[in-house]
CSV table of C-alpha atoms in Angstrom, one decimal:
chain,number,residue,atom,x,y,z
A,125,MET,CA,-82.2,-1.8,-15.1
A,126,GLU,CA,-83.3,-5.7,-16.1
A,127,LYS,CA,-82.6,-4.5,-19.5
A,128,MET,CA,-79.1,-4.0,-18.3
A,129,ILE,CA,-78.6,-8.0,-18.1
A,130,GLU,CA,-80.1,-8.2,-21.1
A,131,ARG,CA,-77.6,-6.0,-22.7
A,132,TYR,CA,-74.9,-7.3,-21.1
A,133,ILE,CA,-75.7,-11.0,-22.5
A,134,TYR,CA,-76.2,-9.6,-26.1
A,135,ALA,CA,-72.8,-8.0,-25.7
A,136,VAL,CA,-71.3,-11.1,-25.2
A,137,THR,CA,-73.3,-13.3,-27.6
A,138,LYS,CA,-73.0,-11.4,-30.4
A,139,ARG,CA,-69.2,-12.1,-30.0
A,140,LEU,CA,-69.8,-16.0,-30.4
A,141,PRO,CA,-70.7,-17.9,-33.3
A,142,GLU,CA,-73.8,-18.6,-34.5
A,143,ALA,CA,-73.8,-22.3,-33.5
A,144,MET,CA,-73.7,-21.6,-29.2
A,145,LYS,CA,-75.3,-18.3,-29.2
A,146,GLU,CA,-78.5,-19.2,-28.0
A,147,GLU,CA,-77.5,-21.7,-25.7
A,148,VAL,CA,-75.3,-19.4,-24.2
A,149,LYS,CA,-77.6,-16.8,-23.8
A,150,GLU,CA,-80.1,-18.8,-21.8
A,151,GLU,CA,-77.4,-20.6,-19.9
A,152,LEU,CA,-75.8,-16.7,-19.0
A,153,ASN,CA,-79.2,-15.8,-18.2
A,154,GLY,CA,-79.6,-18.4,-15.9
A,155,ASN,CA,-76.5,-18.0,-14.0
A,156,ILE,CA,-77.2,-14.3,-13.8
A,157,TYR,CA,-80.2,-14.7,-12.2
A,158,ASP,CA,-78.7,-17.4,-9.5
A,159,MET,CA,-76.2,-15.0,-8.7
A,160,LEU,CA,-78.8,-12.4,-8.2
A,161,PRO,CA,-80.7,-12.3,-4.8
A,162,GLU,CA,-84.9,-12.1,-4.8
A,163,ASN,CA,-85.6,-8.5,-6.0
A,164,PRO,CA,-82.2,-7.2,-6.8
A,165,THR,CA,-81.5,-3.7,-6.9
A,166,ASP,CA,-79.5,-1.6,-9.5
A,167,GLU,CA,-76.0,-2.0,-7.4
A,168,ASP,CA,-76.8,-5.9,-7.1
A,169,ILE,CA,-76.9,-6.2,-10.8
A,170,ASP,CA,-74.1,-3.8,-11.1
A,171,LYS,CA,-72.0,-6.1,-9.0
A,172,VAL,CA,-72.8,-9.5,-10.7
A,173,LEU,CA,-72.1,-8.5,-13.9
A,174,HIS,CA,-68.8,-7.0,-13.3
A,175,GLU,CA,-68.3,-10.3,-11.3
A,176,LEU,CA,-68.5,-11.6,-14.6
A,177,GLY,CA,-66.0,-9.8,-16.1
A,178,HIS,CA,-65.8,-7.3,-19.2
A,179,PRO,CA,-68.2,-9.0,-22.0
A,180,ARG,CA,-65.4,-9.0,-24.4
A,181,GLU,CA,-63.4,-11.1,-22.2
A,182,LEU,CA,-66.3,-13.3,-21.1
A,183,ALA,CA,-67.1,-14.0,-25.3
A,184,ARG,CA,-63.3,-15.1,-25.6
A,185,ASN,CA,-63.5,-17.8,-22.6
A,186,TYR,CA,-66.6,-19.0,-24.5
A,187,ARG,CA,-64.9,-19.3,-27.8
A,188,GLY,CA,-62.3,-21.0,-26.1
A,189,HIS,CA,-59.5,-19.6,-28.7
A,190,ASP,CA,-58.2,-16.4,-29.7
A,191,ARG,CA,-58.2,-15.1,-33.6
A,192,TYR,CA,-56.0,-13.0,-35.3
A,193,VAL,CA,-55.4,-11.6,-38.5
A,194,VAL,CA,-51.6,-12.1,-38.1
A,195,SER,CA,-50.6,-15.0,-36.2
A,196,PRO,CA,-48.6,-13.7,-33.2
A,197,LEU,CA,-46.2,-17.0,-34.8
A,198,PHE,CA,-45.8,-14.6,-37.9
A,199,TYR,CA,-45.6,-11.2,-36.5
A,200,ASP,CA,-42.2,-10.6,-36.8
A,201,GLU,CA,-42.0,-11.8,-40.3
A,202,TYR,CA,-44.6,-9.5,-41.0
A,203,ILE,CA,-43.5,-6.6,-39.8
A,204,GLN,CA,-40.6,-7.5,-41.7
A,205,VAL,CA,-42.2,-8.0,-44.8
A,206,LEU,CA,-44.8,-5.0,-44.4
A,207,LYS,CA,-41.1,-3.0,-44.3
A,208,ILE,CA,-39.7,-3.9,-47.1
A,209,VAL,CA,-42.9,-3.7,-49.3
A,210,ALA,CA,-43.9,-0.6,-47.8
A,211,ILE,CA,-40.6,1.2,-48.7
A,212,ILE,CA,-40.8,-0.5,-52.3
A,213,PHE,CA,-43.8,0.2,-53.3
A,214,MET,CA,-43.8,4.1,-52.0
A,215,ALA,CA,-40.4,4.5,-53.8
A,216,ILE,CA,-41.7,3.1,-57.0
A,217,SER,CA,-44.8,5.3,-56.7
A,218,LEU,CA,-42.6,8.2,-56.0
A,219,VAL,CA,-40.6,8.0,-59.2
A,220,PHE,CA,-43.8,7.1,-61.3
A,221,GLY,CA,-45.7,9.6,-59.6
A,222,THR,CA,-43.0,12.4,-59.9
A,223,PHE,CA,-42.7,11.6,-63.9
A,224,ASP,CA,-46.2,11.5,-63.9
A,225,ALA,CA,-47.3,14.4,-61.8
A,226,ILE,CA,-44.8,16.5,-64.1
A,227,ILE,CA,-45.6,15.5,-67.8
A,228,ASN,CA,-49.5,16.2,-66.6
A,229,VAL,CA,-49.5,19.7,-65.0
A,230,GLU,CA,-52.9,21.3,-65.5
A,231,ALA,CA,-52.4,24.4,-63.5
A,232,PRO,CA,-50.9,27.3,-65.4
A,233,THR,CA,-48.9,29.2,-62.9
A,234,PHE,CA,-45.4,27.6,-61.5
A,235,ILE,CA,-46.5,28.0,-58.1
A,236,GLY,CA,-49.9,26.0,-59.0
A,237,GLY,CA,-48.0,23.5,-60.7
A,238,PHE,CA,-45.5,22.9,-57.9
A,239,ALA,CA,-48.0,22.5,-55.7
A,240,GLU,CA,-50.0,20.1,-58.1
A,241,VAL,CA,-47.1,18.0,-58.1
A,242,PHE,CA,-46.2,18.2,-54.4
A,243,ALA,CA,-49.5,17.0,-53.5
A,244,LYS,CA,-50.0,14.7,-56.3
A,245,VAL,CA,-46.5,13.0,-55.4
A,246,ILE,CA,-47.7,12.7,-51.6
A,247,SER,CA,-51.1,11.5,-52.2
A,248,ASN,CA,-49.6,9.0,-54.5
A,249,ALA,CA,-46.9,7.7,-52.0
A,250,LEU,CA,-49.6,7.7,-48.9
A,251,GLY,CA,-51.7,5.5,-51.4
A,252,SER,CA,-49.2,2.9,-52.4
A,253,PHE,CA,-48.5,2.9,-48.4
A,254,VAL,CA,-52.0,1.9,-47.8
A,255,ASN,CA,-51.9,-0.5,-50.6
A,256,ALA,CA,-48.5,-2.4,-49.5
A,257,PHE,CA,-50.2,-2.2,-46.1
A,258,ALA,CA,-53.3,-4.0,-47.2
A,259,TRP,CA,-51.8,-6.7,-49.8
A,260,THR,CA,-49.3,-7.6,-46.6
A,261,THR,CA,-51.5,-7.6,-44.0
A,262,PHE,CA,-54.1,-9.7,-46.7
A,263,ILE,CA,-51.7,-12.4,-47.6
A,264,PHE,CA,-50.3,-12.5,-43.7
A,265,TRP,CA,-54.5,-13.1,-42.6
A,266,MET,CA,-54.4,-16.1,-45.4
A,267,ILE,CA,-51.5,-17.8,-44.5
A,268,GLU,CA,-53.3,-17.4,-40.3
A,269,LEU,CA,-56.5,-18.6,-42.3
A,270,ALA,CA,-54.7,-21.5,-43.7
A,271,ILE,CA,-52.6,-22.8,-40.4
A,272,ARG,CA,-55.4,-21.9,-38.3
A,273,ASN,CA,-55.7,-24.8,-35.8
A,274,LYS,CA,-53.4,-26.7,-37.3
A,275,LYS,CA,-49.7,-27.3,-35.6
A,276,LEU,CA,-46.8,-26.4,-37.5
A,277,PRO,CA,-45.6,-28.8,-40.0
A,278,GLU,CA,-42.2,-31.0,-38.9
A,279,TRP,CA,-39.5,-29.0,-39.3
A,280,LYS,CA,-35.7,-30.1,-39.7
A,281,VAL,CA,-32.1,-29.2,-38.5
A,282,LYS,CA,-30.9,-28.0,-41.8
A,283,ASP,CA,-33.6,-26.3,-42.5
A,284,LEU,CA,-33.1,-23.9,-39.6
A,285,PRO,CA,-31.2,-20.5,-40.8
A,286,GLU,CA,-27.4,-20.2,-41.3
A,287,LEU,CA,-25.8,-18.3,-38.5
A,288,PRO,CA,-24.9,-15.2,-39.7
A,289,ASN,CA,-21.1,-15.0,-40.3
A,290,PRO,CA,-19.1,-12.5,-39.2
A,291,LYS,CA,-17.3,-12.8,-42.4
A,292,THR,CA,-19.5,-12.9,-45.0
A,293,THR,CA,-19.7,-10.2,-47.1
A,294,LYS,CA,-23.0,-8.6,-45.7
A,295,ILE,CA,-25.0,-7.1,-48.9
A,296,SER,CA,-26.5,-3.9,-47.9
A,297,ARG,CA,-30.1,-3.3,-47.6
A,298,VAL,CA,-30.2,0.8,-48.6
A,299,GLU,CA,-27.9,-0.2,-52.1
A,300,THR,CA,-29.9,-3.6,-53.0
A,301,LEU,CA,-33.0,-1.5,-52.0
A,302,ILE,CA,-32.3,1.9,-54.4
A,303,GLY,CA,-31.0,-0.8,-57.3
A,304,LEU,CA,-34.1,-2.3,-56.9
A,305,VAL,CA,-36.2,0.7,-57.1
A,306,LEU,CA,-33.8,2.2,-59.8
A,307,GLY,CA,-34.3,-1.1,-61.6
A,308,THR,CA,-37.8,-1.5,-61.8
A,309,ALA,CA,-38.4,2.1,-62.4
A,310,PHE,CA,-35.7,1.8,-65.6
A,311,SER,CA,-37.4,-1.6,-66.8
A,312,ALA,CA,-41.0,-0.3,-66.5
A,313,VAL,CA,-40.2,3.0,-68.3
A,314,PHE,CA,-38.2,1.1,-71.2
A,315,ILE,CA,-40.7,-1.4,-71.5
A,316,ILE,CA,-43.9,0.7,-71.8
A,317,PHE,CA,-41.8,2.7,-74.7
A,318,LEU,CA,-41.3,-0.1,-76.5
A,319,ILE,CA,-45.3,-1.0,-76.4
A,320,ARG,CA,-46.4,2.1,-76.2
A,321,TYR,CA,-44.4,5.2,-77.6
A,322,ILE,CA,-42.0,3.3,-79.9
A,323,ASP,CA,-43.5,5.0,-82.9
A,324,LEU,CA,-43.1,8.2,-81.3
A,325,ILE,CA,-39.1,8.1,-80.8
A,326,GLY,CA,-38.3,9.9,-84.0
A,327,ILE,CA,-36.1,12.9,-85.4
A,328,TYR,CA,-38.7,15.8,-85.3
A,329,GLU,CA,-38.3,19.2,-87.6
A,330,ASN,CA,-41.2,22.2,-86.7
A,331,ASN,CA,-43.1,19.9,-84.4
A,332,VAL,CA,-43.8,17.1,-87.0
A,333,MET,CA,-41.6,13.6,-87.2
A,334,VAL,CA,-39.7,13.2,-90.5
A,335,ALA,CA,-37.7,9.9,-89.5
A,336,GLN,CA,-38.4,7.6,-87.1
A,337,ILE,CA,-35.7,6.0,-85.7
A,338,PHE,CA,-36.6,2.3,-84.3
A,339,ASN,CA,-38.4,-0.6,-86.0
A,340,PRO,CA,-41.0,-1.2,-84.5
A,341,ALA,CA,-41.3,-5.1,-86.2
A,342,VAL,CA,-37.6,-5.7,-83.9
A,343,THR,CA,-38.5,-4.0,-80.8
A,344,ASP,CA,-41.7,-6.1,-80.5
A,345,GLN,CA,-40.2,-9.2,-80.7
A,346,PHE,CA,-38.3,-8.4,-77.7
A,347,ILE,CA,-40.8,-7.0,-75.5
A,348,ILE,CA,-42.1,-10.5,-74.0
A,349,TYR,CA,-38.2,-11.2,-73.5
A,350,PHE,CA,-37.4,-7.6,-71.8
A,351,ILE,CA,-40.6,-8.4,-69.3
A,352,ILE,CA,-39.0,-11.8,-68.1
A,353,SER,CA,-36.0,-10.3,-67.9
A,354,ALA,CA,-37.4,-7.4,-65.3
A,355,VAL,CA,-39.2,-9.7,-63.6
A,356,ILE,CA,-36.2,-12.1,-63.1
A,357,GLY,CA,-34.1,-9.2,-62.1
A,358,PHE,CA,-37.0,-8.1,-59.0
A,359,VAL,CA,-36.8,-11.6,-58.0
A,360,VAL,CA,-33.2,-12.0,-57.5
A,361,SER,CA,-33.0,-8.4,-56.1
A,362,LEU,CA,-35.6,-10.0,-53.0
A,363,MET,CA,-33.5,-12.4,-52.6
A,364,LYS,CA,-30.3,-10.6,-51.9
A,365,LEU,CA,-32.8,-8.8,-49.6
A,366,GLN,CA,-33.7,-12.3,-47.8
A,367,PHE,CA,-30.4,-13.8,-47.9
A,368,GLY,CA,-28.6,-10.5,-46.9
A,369,GLU,CA,-25.4,-11.9,-47.4
A,370,TRP,CA,-23.5,-13.5,-50.5
A,371,ARG,CA,-23.8,-17.2,-50.5
A,372,ILE,CA,-22.8,-19.3,-53.7
A,373,SER,CA,-26.3,-20.0,-54.4
A,374,LEU,CA,-27.4,-16.6,-54.3
A,375,ALA,CA,-24.3,-15.6,-56.4
A,376,ILE,CA,-25.2,-18.5,-59.1
A,377,LEU,CA,-28.1,-16.6,-59.4
A,378,TYR,CA,-27.0,-13.6,-59.3
A,379,THR,CA,-24.8,-14.5,-62.1
A,380,ALA,CA,-27.2,-16.4,-64.6
A,381,GLN,CA,-29.8,-13.2,-64.0
A,382,GLU,CA,-26.8,-11.1,-65.3
A,383,LEU,CA,-25.3,-13.1,-67.8
A,384,MET,CA,-28.8,-13.6,-69.3
A,385,SER,CA,-30.1,-9.6,-68.7
A,386,THR,CA,-26.6,-8.8,-70.8
A,387,ILE,CA,-27.1,-10.8,-73.4
A,388,LEU,CA,-30.3,-9.8,-74.4
A,389,PHE,CA,-29.5,-6.4,-74.2
A,390,LEU,CA,-26.8,-6.8,-76.8
A,391,ILE,CA,-28.4,-8.8,-78.5
A,392,PHE,CA,-31.3,-6.2,-78.7
A,393,ILE,CA,-28.9,-3.5,-79.6
A,394,ARG,CA,-27.2,-5.4,-82.3
A,395,MET,CA,-30.1,-6.6,-84.5
A,396,ASP,CA,-29.3,-5.7,-88.1
A,397,ASN,CA,-32.8,-3.8,-88.4
A,398,LEU,CA,-33.1,-1.9,-85.0
A,399,ILE,CA,-32.5,1.4,-86.7
A,400,LEU,CA,-34.8,2.5,-89.5
A,401,ASN,CA,-32.7,3.5,-92.4
A,402,GLU,CA,-34.8,6.4,-92.9
A,403,ALA,CA,-33.1,7.7,-89.8
A,404,PHE,CA,-29.5,7.3,-91.3
A,405,VAL,CA,-30.5,9.0,-94.1
A,406,LYS,CA,-31.9,11.6,-92.3
A,407,VAL,CA,-28.9,12.5,-89.8
A,408,GLY,CA,-26.4,11.9,-93.0
A,409,SER,CA,-28.3,14.9,-94.7
A,410,TYR,CA,-27.7,17.0,-91.8
A,411,VAL,CA,-23.6,16.2,-91.9
A,412,ASP,CA,-23.3,16.0,-95.6
A,413,GLN,CA,-22.5,11.7,-95.6
A,414,THR,CA,-24.6,9.3,-97.0
A,415,SER,CA,-26.7,6.7,-94.8
A,416,ALA,CA,-24.1,4.0,-95.2
A,417,GLN,CA,-21.4,6.3,-93.8
A,418,ILE,CA,-23.6,7.0,-91.0
A,419,SER,CA,-24.8,3.1,-90.3
A,420,ALA,CA,-21.4,2.4,-90.1
A,421,HIS,CA,-20.6,5.2,-87.5
A,422,PHE,CA,-23.3,4.1,-85.6
A,423,ASP,CA,-22.2,0.0,-85.7
A,424,LYS,CA,-18.9,1.0,-84.6
A,425,GLY,CA,-20.7,2.3,-81.4
A,426,VAL,CA,-22.7,-0.3,-80.7
A,427,THR,CA,-19.6,-2.1,-80.7
A,428,GLY,CA,-18.1,-0.2,-78.6
A,429,LEU,CA,-20.6,0.0,-76.4
A,430,THR,CA,-20.9,-3.4,-76.4
A,431,VAL,CA,-17.6,-4.2,-75.1
A,432,PHE,CA,-17.8,-1.4,-72.4
A,433,ILE,CA,-21.3,-3.3,-71.0
A,434,ILE,CA,-18.8,-6.7,-71.2
A,435,ILE,CA,-16.6,-5.1,-69.4
A,436,VAL,CA,-18.7,-3.6,-66.6
A,437,VAL,CA,-20.4,-6.8,-66.0
A,438,VAL,CA,-17.4,-8.9,-66.2
A,439,ILE,CA,-16.0,-6.6,-63.1
A,440,ASP,CA,-19.4,-6.8,-61.7
A,441,LEU,CA,-19.4,-10.6,-61.5
A,442,ILE,CA,-15.8,-11.1,-60.5
A,443,SER,CA,-16.3,-8.8,-57.6
A,444,THR,CA,-19.2,-10.7,-56.7
A,445,TRP,CA,-17.4,-13.8,-56.7
A,446,VAL,CA,-14.5,-12.8,-54.8
A,447,LYS,CA,-17.0,-11.4,-52.4
A,448,THR,CA,-18.8,-14.7,-51.7
A,449,LEU,CA,-15.6,-16.3,-52.0
A,450,ARG,CA,-13.3,-15.0,-49.8
A,451,GLN,CA,-15.7,-15.8,-46.4
A,452,LYS,CA,-16.1,-19.6,-47.6
A,453,LYS,CA,-11.6,-20.0,-47.1
A,454,ALA,CA,-12.1,-17.6,-43.9
B,47,MET,CA,-40.7,-6.5,-6.0
B,48,ASP,CA,-43.7,-5.9,-8.6
B,49,PRO,CA,-46.2,-7.8,-6.5
B,50,ASN,CA,-48.1,-8.5,-9.8
B,51,VAL,CA,-45.1,-10.8,-10.7
B,52,LEU,CA,-46.6,-12.4,-7.9
B,53,SER,CA,-50.2,-12.6,-8.4
B,54,ASN,CA,-49.8,-13.7,-12.0
B,55,LEU,CA,-47.5,-16.7,-11.3
B,56,SER,CA,-50.2,-17.7,-8.6
B,57,VAL,CA,-52.6,-17.0,-10.9
B,58,GLU,CA,-51.0,-19.6,-13.3
B,59,LEU,CA,-50.4,-21.9,-11.4
B,60,LYS,CA,-53.8,-22.2,-10.1
B,61,ARG,CA,-55.1,-22.3,-13.6
B,62,GLY,CA,-54.0,-25.8,-14.2
B,63,THR,CA,-55.8,-26.9,-11.4
B,64,GLN,CA,-59.4,-25.6,-12.4
B,65,VAL,CA,-60.2,-28.5,-14.3
B,66,LEU,CA,-59.7,-31.2,-11.5
B,67,ALA,CA,-61.5,-28.8,-9.1
B,68,VAL,CA,-64.4,-28.8,-11.3
B,69,LEU,CA,-64.6,-32.3,-12.0
B,70,SER,CA,-63.8,-33.4,-8.4
B,71,GLN,CA,-67.6,-31.8,-7.7
B,72,LEU,CA,-69.6,-33.0,-10.9
B,73,LYS,CA,-70.1,-36.4,-9.4
B,74,THR,CA,-73.9,-35.0,-8.5
B,75,ASN,CA,-75.6,-33.0,-10.7
B,76,GLN,CA,-74.2,-29.0,-10.6
B,77,TYR,CA,-75.4,-25.5,-12.3
B,78,GLY,CA,-73.2,-22.8,-13.2
B,79,TYR,CA,-73.8,-21.1,-9.8
B,80,SER,CA,-74.1,-24.1,-7.4
B,81,LEU,CA,-70.8,-25.4,-8.6
B,82,LEU,CA,-69.4,-21.9,-7.9
B,83,GLN,CA,-70.8,-22.0,-4.4
B,84,ALA,CA,-69.8,-25.6,-3.9
B,85,LEU,CA,-65.9,-24.6,-4.8
B,86,GLU,CA,-66.4,-21.7,-2.6
B,87,GLU,CA,-67.8,-23.4,0.3
B,88,LYS,CA,-64.6,-25.5,0.4
B,89,GLY,CA,-62.1,-22.8,-0.7
B,90,VAL,CA,-61.6,-22.7,-4.1
B,91,PHE,CA,-62.2,-19.6,-5.7
B,92,ILE,CA,-62.5,-19.8,-9.7
B,93,GLU,CA,-64.2,-16.5,-11.1
B,94,PRO,CA,-68.0,-17.1,-12.6
B,95,GLY,CA,-66.7,-15.6,-16.0
B,96,THR,CA,-64.1,-18.6,-16.2
B,97,LEU,CA,-66.0,-21.2,-14.9
B,98,TYR,CA,-68.9,-21.1,-17.1
B,99,PRO,CA,-67.1,-21.4,-20.2
B,100,LEU,CA,-65.3,-23.7,-18.5
B,101,MET,CA,-68.6,-26.1,-17.9
B,102,ARG,CA,-68.9,-25.9,-21.7
B,103,ARG,CA,-65.9,-26.3,-22.9
B,104,LEU,CA,-65.4,-29.7,-20.8
B,105,GLU,CA,-68.8,-30.5,-22.3
B,106,ALA,CA,-67.7,-30.0,-25.7
B,107,GLN,CA,-65.1,-32.6,-25.2
B,108,GLY,CA,-67.1,-35.3,-23.4
B,109,MET,CA,-66.1,-35.2,-20.2
B,110,LEU,CA,-69.3,-33.9,-18.8
B,111,LYS,CA,-73.1,-34.4,-19.6
B,112,SER,CA,-76.0,-32.3,-19.3
B,113,GLU,CA,-79.3,-31.3,-19.5
B,114,TRP,CA,-81.6,-28.6,-19.1
B,115,ASP,CA,-84.3,-28.5,-16.1
B,116,THR,CA,-87.4,-26.9,-17.1
B,117,SER,CA,-89.3,-27.8,-14.3
B,118,GLU,CA,-88.7,-24.5,-12.2
B,119,SER,CA,-89.9,-20.9,-13.5
B,120,ARG,CA,-86.3,-20.6,-15.0
B,121,PRO,CA,-84.9,-23.3,-16.6
B,122,ARG,CA,-81.4,-24.3,-15.8
B,123,LYS,CA,-78.6,-26.6,-17.4
B,124,TYR,CA,-77.3,-29.2,-15.1
B,125,TYR,CA,-74.1,-30.9,-15.7
B,126,CYS,CA,-72.4,-34.1,-14.4
B,127,LEU,CA,-69.5,-36.3,-15.3
B,128,SER,CA,-69.8,-38.5,-18.5
B,129,ASP,CA,-68.3,-42.0,-18.2
B,130,GLU,CA,-65.3,-40.8,-20.3
B,131,GLY,CA,-64.5,-37.9,-17.8
B,132,VAL,CA,-64.9,-40.0,-14.6
B,133,LYS,CA,-62.2,-42.2,-16.4
B,134,ILE,CA,-60.3,-39.0,-17.2
B,135,TYR,CA,-60.8,-37.3,-13.5
B,136,GLU,CA,-59.2,-40.5,-12.2
B,137,MET,CA,-56.4,-40.8,-14.5
B,138,LEU,CA,-55.6,-36.8,-13.7
B,139,ILE,CA,-55.9,-37.5,-10.3
B,140,GLU,CA,-53.2,-39.9,-10.4
B,141,GLU,CA,-51.1,-37.5,-12.7
B,142,TRP,CA,-51.8,-34.9,-10.0
B,143,GLN,CA,-50.5,-36.8,-7.1
B,144,ARG,CA,-47.3,-37.8,-9.1
B,145,ILE,CA,-46.9,-34.1,-9.8
B,146,VAL,CA,-47.5,-33.4,-5.7
B,147,SER,CA,-45.1,-35.7,-5.0
B,148,ASP,CA,-42.2,-34.5,-7.1
B,149,MET,CA,-42.9,-31.1,-6.4
B,150,ASP,CA,-42.7,-32.0,-2.5
B,151,ARG,CA,-39.5,-33.8,-3.0
B,152,LEU,CA,-38.0,-30.7,-5.1
B,153,ILE,CA,-39.3,-28.2,-2.5
B,154,LYS,CA,-38.2,-30.5,0.7
B,155,GLU,CA,-34.5,-31.1,-0.8
B,156,GLU,CA,-34.3,-27.3,-1.3
B,157,ASN,CA,-35.1,-26.5,2.6
B,158,HIS,CA,-32.9,-29.2,3.6
B,159,GLY,CA,-30.3,-27.3,1.8
B,160,LYS,CA,-31.0,-24.2,3.2
B,161,ASN,CA,-31.3,-25.8,7.0
B,162,ASP,CA,-27.9,-27.3,6.8
């Protein structure tokens, strides 16, 4: 039973920093024997050890402070961020997982293929949930390490969050999330196509490409701008989630981002050599027209699309500013 | 009423007095268990699992000094007030007396009002 004392002490000291282990061990050992009568029975030892309490708790008392992965001060934010990150990660993985699984089905039968896709999608989604959890927790852990044993920095009254104004226009969280996921998925697919598959988009006859449509010399220049635009769009969506309502600063950012990405896209589709002449020739050969005629039709189409996009964007921006400014007068 | 509420409040109330209780008994050398007994004799019970770590902590904060006595069969660590600890102890007593008189005034006013 003497062993019990050593095991108890070990259970305490193994939870302590190296520097204090040895001393606490010796002191605790002395204290325990002081509390015991001469020639103690097993019950005596049991009683004294229980008086000292759970080894975990005693170790905490010796350490003198609690330790956390996520600071209790930030716990609410942690849960909030975790929810959003998990939803985004899982939604993006659902979109891509399904896409990827369907393209790469290996099972020969329909049922087998269905089961395969289903299993892949689920395991992908679970994997990205674990990812979201790990990254969020890791980042909050770093925050905890950074602020450990430090007082929170001075705070200013003007930095306090604004009271939610009952007259402001709320930004629907679900809508923003759906927009965020679809927007990201679309941008990603678009950019991946520009980078990897632009050479494969073309007119095929009997599984052989007879005319490539897009001019890689033109599209390649745009890749970096589309990536920048996608990242900015993603950040602005996150800010919409964070703000939760339309404010002037947010509306300005949103307008800038919307204008920038629209102008970028319009310049892209209006580039002179975006479509290769061989494609116009090929299409012309199908409908008995010259490539110049086809090109002229195409230009009209682009003009129409440009007008359409501008109208949609203008309507969207006007409605955003109406929502934003209406509350200010109220 | 939940009996835990009362006992929790009582534990919290006593927690702040533990340092003062420990310091008061350390004008002479004491080791962990002897201090526990000295306090118990005077009716103050501090759990050993709280007391022993508290002594170490007060030492780390410079209020206590310690030495190992290895003359007996089992080595013991003796603690007593450091010079710094004596000063702080005296200031804490003043603080304590202010608290007692403030609280007394509050509680007596309250009782007085009731009796009227």
